[in-house]
């Protein structure tokens, strides 16, 4: 942990959730050992009296801060040991979690926001470049129109004796015929008398 800064811990660190999935026992033992070292340094043996108290605190850290990097948690422990966070009264699990929250507010959240803005800018730049590329290609005439769609009103049957042109002329004559019959039916026919 020598030379570990919050920026380096954020960039090079391994997320606690991922570390627990990869090597659960080793990560919990590491956190337990570092927490025990911190408790001895702060002389907080009254609040963390047994091994189960320390294990419960490690479980709380894993549950409350799954997105923090493992190195960030160890850096926060180092900062607590160095006295960068005010400890009022006893050093309990709640006080430790508050110190981790302060570390997260001061360092991790700002770095996450900066990383998110950077990724957002990259995505926006990529989208604008694609639009500009399409516009330039259309202007230069290099982006061709898609092929014309074929007229699919005539579907040839395998043994049909008519071709496309004969079928088209038959359709035209069929369209004209109903108009003529309609005009004839519109004429007034006198009623028949018996």
Short mmCIF file of C-alpha atoms in Angstrom, two decimals, residues 2 15 24 37 43 51 60 71 73-74 107 130 133 147 157:
data_model
loop_
_atom_site.label_atom_id
_atom_site.label_comp_id
_atom_site.label_asym_id
_atom_site.label_seq_id
_atom_site.Cartn_x
_atom_site.Cartn_y
_atom_site.Cartn_z
CA UNK A 2 3.02 2.27 -0.06
CA UNK A 15 -13.95 -3.46 -7.27
CA UNK A 24 -13.97 -14.42 -1.41
CA UNK A 37 -4.39 -3.68 12.61
CA UNK A 43 -6.65 1.22 20.78
CA UNK A 51 -13.12 -11.93 16.38
CA UNK A 60 -20.86 -4.69 6.82
CA UNK A 71 -7.45 -0.56 -2.61
CA UNK A 73 -10.93 0.75 1.37
CA UNK A 74 -7.37 0.00 2.44
CA UNK A 107 -12.50 11.03 -3.60
CA UNK A 130 -20.73 9.28 -37.98
CA UNK A 133 -19.36 11.25 -42.40
CA UNK A 147 -31.41 -0.51 -55.51
CA UNK A 157 -46.46 -19.42 -62.16
#
